[in-house]
Coordinates of C-alpha atoms and ligand atoms in Angstrom, one line a residue:
M1 CA 42.0 2.3 34.3
G2 CA 40.5 0.1 31.6
D3 CA 41.1 0.2 27.8
F4 CA 37.4 0.9 27.3
D5 CA 34.5 2.6 29.1
L6 CA 32.5 -0.6 28.8
V7 CA 33.1 -4.1 27.4
V8 CA 30.3 -6.4 26.5
R9 CA 32.0 -9.8 26.8
N10 CA 31.3 -13.3 25.5
G11 CA 28.2 -12.6 23.5
R12 CA 27.1 -14.0 20.1
I13 CA 26.9 -11.1 17.8
A14 CA 24.6 -10.9 14.8
T15 CA 24.6 -8.2 12.0
A16 CA 22.5 -8.2 8.9
S17 CA 25.2 -10.4 7.2
D18 CA 27.2 -12.2 9.9
V19 CA 27.1 -14.1 13.1
F20 CA 30.3 -14.3 15.2
D21 CA 31.4 -14.6 18.8
A22 CA 33.3 -11.5 20.1
D23 CA 33.6 -8.9 22.8
V24 CA 32.5 -5.4 22.1
G25 CA 34.7 -2.6 23.4
I26 CA 33.0 0.8 23.8
R27 CA 34.7 4.1 24.2
D28 CA 33.0 7.6 24.1
G29 CA 29.7 6.0 23.1
V30 CA 31.1 4.4 20.0
I31 CA 32.1 0.8 19.2
A32 CA 35.9 1.1 19.4
A33 CA 36.9 -2.6 19.0
L34 CA 35.3 -6.0 18.2
G35 CA 37.1 -9.3 18.8
P36 CA 37.9 -12.0 21.2
G37 CA 39.7 -11.3 24.5
L38 CA 39.5 -7.5 24.4
G39 CA 41.3 -5.6 27.2
A40 CA 39.6 -4.5 30.3
G41 CA 36.7 -2.0 30.5
R42 CA 35.9 0.3 33.4
R43 CA 32.6 -1.6 33.4
E44 CA 32.0 -5.1 32.0
I45 CA 28.8 -6.9 31.1
D46 CA 28.9 -10.6 30.7
A47 CA 26.7 -11.6 27.7
A48 CA 27.5 -15.3 27.7
G49 CA 24.4 -17.2 26.3
R50 CA 23.0 -13.9 25.0
W51 CA 22.5 -12.6 21.5
V52 CA 24.2 -9.2 21.1
L53 CA 22.2 -7.4 18.4
P54 CA 22.0 -3.8 17.1
G55 CA 19.4 -1.8 19.0
G56 CA 16.3 -1.6 16.9
I57 CA 15.3 1.4 14.8
D58 CA 11.6 2.1 14.6
S59 CA 11.2 4.2 11.6
H60 CA 7.4 4.5 11.8
C61 CA 5.8 5.6 15.0
H62 CA 3.5 8.4 16.1
V63 CA 4.5 10.2 19.2
E64 CA 2.8 13.2 20.9
Q65 CA 1.2 13.9 17.5
L66 CA -2.2 15.0 16.3
S67 CA -3.6 12.2 14.1
G68 CA -5.1 12.4 10.7
M69 CA -8.4 12.7 12.5
G70 CA -7.2 15.5 14.7
L71 CA -6.8 13.4 17.9
M72 CA -3.7 13.7 20.2
C73 CA -2.1 10.4 20.9
A74 CA -1.5 8.9 24.3
D75 CA 2.3 8.8 24.4
D76 CA 4.6 11.7 24.8
F77 CA 8.3 11.6 23.9
Y78 CA 9.1 10.3 27.4
S79 CA 6.7 7.4 27.6
A80 CA 7.2 6.4 24.0
T81 CA 11.0 6.3 24.2
V82 CA 11.0 4.5 27.5
S83 CA 8.6 2.0 26.1
A84 CA 10.7 1.6 22.9
A85 CA 13.9 1.1 25.0
F86 CA 12.3 -1.7 27.2
G87 CA 11.5 -3.5 23.9
G88 CA 15.1 -3.3 22.6
T89 CA 14.7 -0.3 20.3
T90 CA 17.3 2.5 20.6
T91 CA 16.3 4.9 17.8
I92 CA 12.9 6.1 16.8
I93 CA 11.9 8.2 13.8
P94 CA 8.5 9.6 14.5
F95 CA 6.7 12.3 12.6
A96 CA 6.6 16.1 12.9
A97 CA 3.1 16.5 11.5
Q98 CA 2.0 19.5 9.4
H99 CA -1.7 19.8 9.3
R100 CA -3.2 22.1 6.6
E101 CA -3.2 25.3 8.6
M102 CA 0.4 24.9 10.0
K103 CA 3.7 26.2 8.7
I104 CA 6.6 23.7 8.5
P105 CA 9.2 25.7 10.5
E106 CA 6.8 26.0 13.5
V107 CA 5.9 22.4 13.3
V108 CA 9.5 21.3 13.3
A109 CA 10.5 23.6 16.1
D110 CA 7.6 22.5 18.2
Y111 CA 8.4 18.7 17.9
A112 CA 12.1 19.3 18.3
Q113 CA 11.6 21.1 21.6
R114 CA 9.2 18.5 23.1
A115 CA 11.5 15.6 22.1
R116 CA 14.6 17.4 23.4
E117 CA 13.1 17.7 26.8
K118 CA 11.8 14.2 27.1
A119 CA 13.4 11.5 24.9
V120 CA 15.6 8.9 26.6
I121 CA 16.9 7.4 23.3
D122 CA 18.0 9.0 20.0
Y123 CA 15.4 10.2 17.5
G124 CA 15.0 11.8 14.2
F125 CA 11.9 13.1 12.5
H126 CA 10.0 12.5 9.2
L127 CA 7.9 15.4 8.2
I128 CA 4.2 14.8 7.4
L129 CA 3.2 17.1 4.6
A130 CA -0.5 18.0 4.4
N131 CA -0.2 21.4 2.7
P132 CA 2.1 21.3 -0.3
D133 CA 1.7 25.0 -1.2
D134 CA 4.4 27.1 -2.7
A135 CA 6.1 28.1 0.5
S136 CA 6.1 24.5 1.8
L137 CA 7.4 23.0 -1.3
N138 CA 10.0 25.5 -2.4
S139 CA 11.4 26.9 0.8
D140 CA 10.2 25.2 4.0
L141 CA 10.6 21.6 2.9
P142 CA 14.1 22.1 1.4
Q143 CA 15.2 23.8 4.6
A144 CA 13.8 20.9 6.7
I145 CA 15.7 18.5 4.5
R146 CA 18.9 20.5 4.9
D147 CA 18.3 20.3 8.7
G148 CA 18.3 16.5 8.6
I149 CA 14.7 15.7 8.2
T150 CA 15.3 13.8 5.0
S151 CA 12.1 11.9 4.6
L152 CA 8.4 12.9 4.5
K153 CA 5.1 11.1 4.7
V154 CA 2.1 12.0 2.5
Y155 CA -1.4 10.6 2.7
M156 CA -3.8 9.5 -0.1
T157 CA -6.6 9.2 2.5
Y158 CA -8.0 11.0 5.6
D159 CA -9.9 14.1 4.6
R160 CA -7.7 16.4 6.7
M161 CA -4.4 15.1 5.2
K162 CA -4.9 13.6 1.8
L163 CA -3.2 14.9 -1.3
N164 CA -4.5 14.5 -4.8
D165 CA -2.4 12.9 -7.6
H166 CA -1.3 16.3 -8.9
Q167 CA 0.0 17.3 -5.5
L168 CA 1.7 13.9 -5.0
L169 CA 3.6 14.5 -8.3
D170 CA 4.6 18.0 -7.0
V171 CA 5.9 16.4 -3.8
L172 CA 7.8 13.6 -5.5
A173 CA 9.5 16.1 -7.8
V174 CA 10.7 18.4 -5.0
A175 CA 11.8 15.4 -2.9
A176 CA 13.8 14.0 -5.8
R177 CA 15.5 17.4 -6.4
E178 CA 16.2 17.9 -2.7
Q179 CA 17.3 14.4 -1.9
A180 CA 14.4 13.3 0.4
L181 CA 12.6 10.0 0.5
V182 CA 8.8 10.1 0.1
M183 CA 6.7 7.7 2.3
V184 CA 3.1 7.2 1.3
H185 CA 0.0 6.0 3.1
A186 CA -1.7 4.3 0.2
E187 CA -5.4 3.8 0.5
N188 CA -8.1 5.0 -1.9
N189 CA -10.0 7.6 0.0
D190 CA -13.2 7.6 -2.2
M191 CA -13.5 3.8 -2.0
I192 CA -13.3 3.9 1.8
A193 CA -15.7 6.9 2.1
W194 CA -18.2 5.3 -0.2
L195 CA -18.2 2.0 1.6
A196 CA -18.3 3.7 5.0
H197 CA -21.2 5.9 4.1
R198 CA -23.3 3.0 3.0
L199 CA -22.3 0.8 6.0
L200 CA -23.3 3.6 8.4
Q201 CA -26.5 4.3 6.6
Q202 CA -27.5 0.7 7.1
G203 CA -26.6 0.8 10.8
H204 CA -23.3 -1.1 10.6
T205 CA -21.4 1.0 13.1
A206 CA -19.4 -1.6 15.0
P207 CA -15.6 -1.7 15.0
K208 CA -15.5 -4.7 12.7
F209 CA -17.0 -2.6 9.8
H210 CA -13.7 -0.6 9.8
A211 CA -12.1 -3.6 8.1
V212 CA -15.0 -3.8 5.6
A213 CA -14.7 -0.1 4.7
H214 CA -10.9 -0.3 4.3
D215 CA -11.1 -3.1 1.7
P216 CA -7.8 -4.6 0.5
L217 CA -8.6 -3.2 -3.0
A218 CA -8.5 0.3 -1.6
E219 CA -5.0 -0.4 -0.5
S220 CA -3.8 -2.2 -3.7
E221 CA -5.4 0.4 -6.0
A222 CA -3.7 3.3 -4.2
T223 CA -0.4 1.4 -4.0
N224 CA -0.5 0.8 -7.7
R225 CA -1.3 4.5 -8.4
A226 CA 1.4 5.8 -6.1
I227 CA 4.0 3.5 -7.8
A228 CA 2.8 4.7 -11.2
L229 CA 3.2 8.4 -10.1
S230 CA 6.7 7.7 -8.8
R231 CA 7.7 5.7 -12.0
L232 CA 6.4 8.6 -14.1
L233 CA 9.2 10.7 -12.6
G234 CA 11.7 7.9 -12.0
V235 CA 11.7 8.8 -8.3
P236 CA 12.0 6.3 -5.5
L237 CA 9.1 5.7 -3.2
L238 CA 8.4 3.9 0.1
I239 CA 5.0 2.4 0.7
V240 CA 4.4 2.3 4.5
H241 CA 2.3 -0.2 6.6
V242 CA 1.6 -2.7 3.8
S243 CA -1.1 -5.1 5.0
G244 CA -2.7 -7.0 2.1
S245 CA -1.5 -9.8 -0.2
E246 CA -2.6 -8.0 -3.3
A247 CA -0.7 -4.8 -2.4
I248 CA 2.4 -6.9 -1.7
A249 CA 2.0 -8.6 -5.2
T250 CA 1.6 -5.1 -6.7
I251 CA 4.9 -4.0 -5.1
R252 CA 6.7 -7.2 -6.1
N253 CA 5.6 -6.8 -9.7
A254 CA 6.7 -3.2 -9.8
K255 CA 10.1 -4.1 -8.4
A256 CA 10.4 -6.9 -11.0
R257 CA 9.9 -4.2 -13.7
G258 CA 12.8 -2.2 -12.1
A259 CA 10.8 0.4 -10.2
A260 CA 12.5 1.9 -7.2
V261 CA 9.7 1.1 -4.9
Y262 CA 10.4 0.1 -1.3
A263 CA 7.9 -1.1 1.3
E264 CA 7.4 -1.6 5.0
S265 CA 5.1 -3.8 7.1
C266 CA 4.2 -3.9 10.8
P267 CA 3.5 -6.5 13.6
Q268 CA -0.3 -6.0 13.3
Y269 CA -0.2 -7.5 9.8
L270 CA 1.7 -10.5 11.0
F271 CA -0.1 -11.2 14.3
L272 CA -3.6 -9.8 14.0
T273 CA -6.5 -10.4 11.6
A274 CA -9.8 -8.6 10.8
E275 CA -11.5 -11.1 13.2
D276 CA -9.8 -9.3 16.1
L277 CA -12.0 -6.3 15.3
D278 CA -15.0 -8.5 15.8
R279 CA -14.7 -8.8 19.6
A280 CA -17.4 -8.4 22.2
G281 CA -18.9 -5.0 22.7
M282 CA -16.6 -2.2 21.6
D283 CA -13.4 -4.2 22.3
G284 CA -12.7 -4.5 18.6
A285 CA -11.8 -0.8 18.6
M286 CA -8.5 -1.7 20.2
F287 CA -7.5 -3.4 17.0
C288 CA -8.7 -0.7 14.6
C289 CA -5.9 0.7 12.5
S290 CA -5.4 1.8 8.9
P291 CA -5.0 -0.3 6.9
P292 CA -6.7 -2.9 9.1
P293 CA -5.3 -6.3 9.9
R294 CA -6.4 -8.7 7.1
D295 CA -6.5 -12.6 7.1
A296 CA -4.2 -15.6 7.3
E297 CA -3.4 -15.4 3.6
S298 CA -2.2 -11.8 3.9
Q299 CA -0.2 -12.7 7.1
E300 CA 1.6 -15.4 5.1
A301 CA 2.2 -12.9 2.2
V302 CA 3.7 -10.4 4.7
W303 CA 6.1 -13.1 6.0
Q304 CA 7.1 -14.0 2.5
G305 CA 7.5 -10.3 1.6
L306 CA 9.8 -9.8 4.6
R307 CA 11.9 -12.8 3.6
D308 CA 12.2 -12.0 -0.1
G309 CA 13.0 -8.3 0.2
T310 CA 9.6 -7.0 -1.1
L311 CA 9.2 -5.6 2.4
L312 CA 12.5 -4.1 3.6
T313 CA 11.5 -2.6 6.9
Y314 CA 9.4 -3.8 9.8
S315 CA 8.2 -0.9 11.9
S316 CA 5.5 -0.6 14.6
D317 CA 3.3 2.2 13.2
H318 CA 2.8 2.8 17.0
A319 CA -0.3 5.0 17.0
P320 CA -1.3 5.0 20.7
Y321 CA -4.9 5.8 21.7
R322 CA -6.5 4.9 25.0
F323 CA -9.7 2.8 25.2
D324 CA -11.7 5.8 26.4
G325 CA -13.1 9.2 25.4
T326 CA -9.6 10.6 24.5
G327 CA -9.1 8.0 21.7
K328 CA -11.0 5.0 20.8
L329 CA -14.3 5.9 22.2
P330 CA -15.1 9.6 21.8
K331 CA -18.8 8.8 22.1
G332 CA -18.5 5.9 24.5
D333 CA -20.4 2.8 23.3
A334 CA -22.2 4.9 20.7
T335 CA -18.9 5.6 18.8
T336 CA -19.0 4.4 15.2
F337 CA -16.1 2.8 13.4
K338 CA -15.7 6.1 11.6
E339 CA -15.2 8.1 14.8
M340 CA -12.7 6.0 16.7
A341 CA -9.0 6.9 16.6
N342 CA -7.1 4.7 14.1
G343 CA -4.0 3.0 15.4
V344 CA -2.5 0.3 17.6
P345 CA 0.4 0.4 20.0
G346 CA 3.6 -1.6 19.1
L347 CA 6.8 0.3 20.0
E348 CA 7.7 -2.1 22.9
L349 CA 6.5 -5.4 21.5
R350 CA 7.6 -4.9 17.9
L351 CA 10.9 -6.7 18.4
P352 CA 10.0 -9.3 21.0
L353 CA 7.1 -10.5 18.7
L354 CA 9.4 -10.9 15.7
F355 CA 12.2 -12.4 17.7
S356 CA 9.9 -15.0 19.1
E357 CA 7.6 -15.7 16.2
G358 CA 10.1 -15.0 13.4
F359 CA 13.6 -16.0 14.5
M360 CA 12.9 -18.4 17.4
A361 CA 10.0 -20.1 15.4
G362 CA 12.4 -20.6 12.4
R363 CA 10.5 -18.3 10.0
I364 CA 13.5 -15.9 9.5
T365 CA 17.2 -16.0 10.3
I366 CA 18.8 -13.9 13.0
Q367 CA 20.5 -11.9 10.2
E368 CA 17.1 -11.2 8.6
F369 CA 15.8 -10.1 12.0
V370 CA 18.6 -7.6 12.3
A371 CA 18.1 -6.3 8.8
L372 CA 14.4 -5.9 9.2
T373 CA 14.5 -4.3 12.6
A374 CA 17.6 -2.1 12.4
T375 CA 20.0 -2.2 9.4
N376 CA 17.5 -1.6 6.6
H377 CA 16.0 1.3 8.5
A378 CA 19.4 2.9 8.8
A379 CA 19.9 2.5 5.0
M380 CA 16.4 3.7 4.2
Y381 CA 16.7 6.8 6.3
G382 CA 20.2 8.1 6.1
L383 CA 21.8 6.6 9.2
S384 CA 24.0 3.9 7.6
G385 CA 27.2 3.2 9.4
R386 CA 26.1 5.2 12.5
K387 CA 23.1 3.3 13.6
G388 CA 21.6 -0.2 13.0
T389 CA 24.8 -2.3 12.9
I390 CA 27.6 -3.6 15.1
A391 CA 30.8 -2.3 13.6
V392 CA 33.8 -0.3 14.7
G393 CA 32.9 3.4 14.5
A394 CA 29.1 2.8 14.9
D395 CA 27.2 4.2 17.9
A396 CA 27.2 1.6 20.6
D397 CA 23.4 0.9 20.5
L398 CA 23.0 -2.7 21.5
A399 CA 20.4 -5.0 22.8
L400 CA 21.4 -8.1 24.7
W401 CA 18.7 -10.8 24.1
N402 CA 18.2 -13.8 26.3
P403 CA 16.7 -16.4 24.0
D404 CA 15.7 -18.6 26.9
R405 CA 13.5 -16.1 28.7
E406 CA 9.8 -16.8 28.2
V407 CA 7.4 -13.9 28.7
T408 CA 3.6 -13.8 28.8
V409 CA 2.6 -10.4 27.6
T410 CA 0.4 -8.3 29.9
T411 CA -0.5 -4.7 29.7
G412 CA 0.9 -4.2 33.2
M413 CA 4.5 -5.0 32.1
L414 CA 4.5 -2.4 29.3
H415 CA 5.7 1.2 29.6
D416 CA 3.5 3.0 27.2
N417 CA 0.5 5.1 28.2
V418 CA -2.1 3.2 26.3
G419 CA -3.7 0.9 28.9
Y420 CA -4.1 -2.2 26.7
T421 CA -2.1 -4.2 24.3
P422 CA -3.5 -6.1 21.2
Y423 CA -1.1 -8.9 22.2
E424 CA -2.4 -9.5 25.7
G425 CA -1.7 -13.1 26.8
R426 CA 0.8 -14.1 24.0
R427 CA 3.6 -16.2 25.1
L428 CA 6.9 -15.1 23.6
R429 CA 10.4 -16.7 23.6
G430 CA 13.3 -14.3 24.0
W431 CA 13.6 -10.9 25.6
P432 CA 16.0 -7.9 25.4
E433 CA 17.3 -7.8 29.0
V434 CA 20.0 -5.1 28.7
V435 CA 19.8 -2.2 26.3
L436 CA 22.6 0.3 25.5
S437 CA 22.3 3.6 23.7
R438 CA 25.6 5.3 22.7
G439 CA 27.3 3.1 25.3
R440 CA 24.9 4.2 28.1
V441 CA 23.0 1.4 29.9
V442 CA 19.4 2.5 29.3
V443 CA 17.6 -0.6 30.6
E444 CA 19.0 -3.2 33.0
N445 CA 17.4 -5.4 35.7
N446 CA 14.0 -4.3 34.2
T447 CA 14.8 -0.8 35.3
L448 CA 15.3 2.5 33.4
Q449 CA 18.8 3.8 34.0
V450 CA 18.8 7.1 32.2
E451 CA 17.4 10.5 32.6
R452 CA 14.5 12.1 30.7
G453 CA 15.9 14.3 27.9
S454 CA 19.2 12.3 27.5
G455 CA 18.3 11.1 23.9
Q456 CA 19.8 13.1 21.0
F457 CA 18.4 14.4 17.8
L458 CA 19.7 12.7 14.7
K459 CA 20.4 14.9 11.8
R460 CA 20.0 12.4 9.0
G461 CA 21.6 12.2 5.6
P462 CA 19.9 11.2 2.4
S463 CA 18.5 7.7 2.1
D464 CA 20.8 5.1 0.6
M465 CA 17.9 4.2 -1.7
L466 CA 18.2 7.5 -3.5
A467 CA 21.7 6.7 -4.8
N468 CA 20.6 4.3 -7.4
P469 CA 17.1 5.2 -8.6
T470 CA 15.9 2.7 -11.1
G471 CA 12.7 2.3 -13.0
L472 CA 13.7 4.4 -16.0
S473 CA 12.2 1.9 -18.4
A474 CA 11.8 4.4 -21.2
A475 CA 15.0 6.2 -20.7
A476 CA 14.4 9.0 -23.2
A477 CA 11.0 9.9 -22.0
R478 CA 12.1 9.9 -18.4
K479 CA 15.0 12.2 -19.3
I480 CA 12.6 14.7 -20.6
L481 CA 10.5 14.4 -17.5
R482 CA 13.5 14.7 -15.2
T483 CA 14.5 17.8 -17.1
L484 CA 11.0 19.2 -16.5
I485 CA 11.3 18.7 -12.8
G486 CA 14.7 20.2 -12.7
M487 CA 16.7 17.0 -12.0
E488 CA 18.6 17.1 -15.2
K489 CA 19.9 19.9 -17.5
P490 CA 18.2 20.2 -20.9
A491 CA 20.3 18.7 -23.7
Ligands
URP501 O1 -4.1 3.5 11.9 C1 -3.0 4.1 11.8 N1 -2.1 3.6 11.1 N2 -2.9 5.3 12.5 C2 -1.7 6.1 12.4 C3 -1.8 7.0 11.3 C4 -1.2 6.4 10.0 O2 -1.8 6.4 9.1 O3 0.0 6.0 10.0
ZN502 ZN1 -0.4 5.8 7.6
ZN503 ZN1 1.5 5.6 10.8

């Protein structure tokens, strides 16, 4: 009989704030002890020469979901969670997506059932809200929040999903009252539609024109507007998948003014550029996502934003579509940039890319790696203390990284259902060789060790970011507004 179910011995542990050498003692799926020379475990894993890091949390990924354009993505909850686990991620927060004709309770029940049957790691959901009618706002959304879906995404673009500014204010007000975090896809729909219309009229249909239509100004304008709406109500906001240097500057300026605005970026904005959309034939379609990858200056701005806290989370925005008629090429080679599914895969390579090109290349510290890939996601989405850290009492979600392992990325080694990777041929340093979820060995010896359906739903609490909303520059005016939206009692 051992003291623990499992002991991970001799590893070098990193959290968002510390680095230390210790054993990790695990009992009943939870970290029960941390320290040198722990007692025996019924099972032991030697982690000498390995980094022992919190399993990643991917708080932006699309799984078994109908896209904004109405296309079903290529990964279901099994392939997506297996793929995530092989890349060192142990928690995902994908979307339960309401389209305009759908009712929230049905949407939530449907996603919950599919995930319960298939997921191999733990998961929560954000809601996507496309129809902020009375029932959605005043009864269904509050119920979903009480059920642990404490964040929701809204769109400022995509004809089938977009909300106008009046609707965005309605959503922000309800979210503030009900303690949910609003995530926004910030791109100016009319700018994109206007540019796309003229490009197509002139016969510019190739994938590279997607990046022209989604000009960085469409992103920075909408980012600025979304922030203004949130500041009007003094309500925190998260801008997702930030890609351009100007949008990053907009967010940094707003934060400097005290606005409670948070932001996320993704691998495609660090490792790809608009030039990738300009590949031979239709190949550029594989790199077509919204917002699109930009240029070297924006890549550098994303690195800087990740280092200085302007960008707090690094997620995949995994939006998997195959390079065929089901996704990228609904009309074969005649598909225009407006018709191809938007999105790139990234669940599996999100962490290895940042570990190699961020930590190993000296651009970020190991603590920053942990914060950006795990701890900040837990804080942002109501999982603090339970996920995203290595501490007594936290779930034993760990990834054991071998920093000496060199890997050349190929599509064949990946576990998603996409059939290509935008990162084909990249040489990466460091790999997560053993992955644990609640003390269960999920991946070892390059083999999946758990059953389909063994992941658990995470009923999340409110975001830590809601605790201290700032940005009340004109306090008195804000007080009146907050009274109007029911957050404060009239004086
Ligand atoms: O191109 C992207 N990002 N597709 C996924 C949908 C979204 O907007 O996040
Ligand atoms: Zn989006
Ligand atoms: Zn997305």
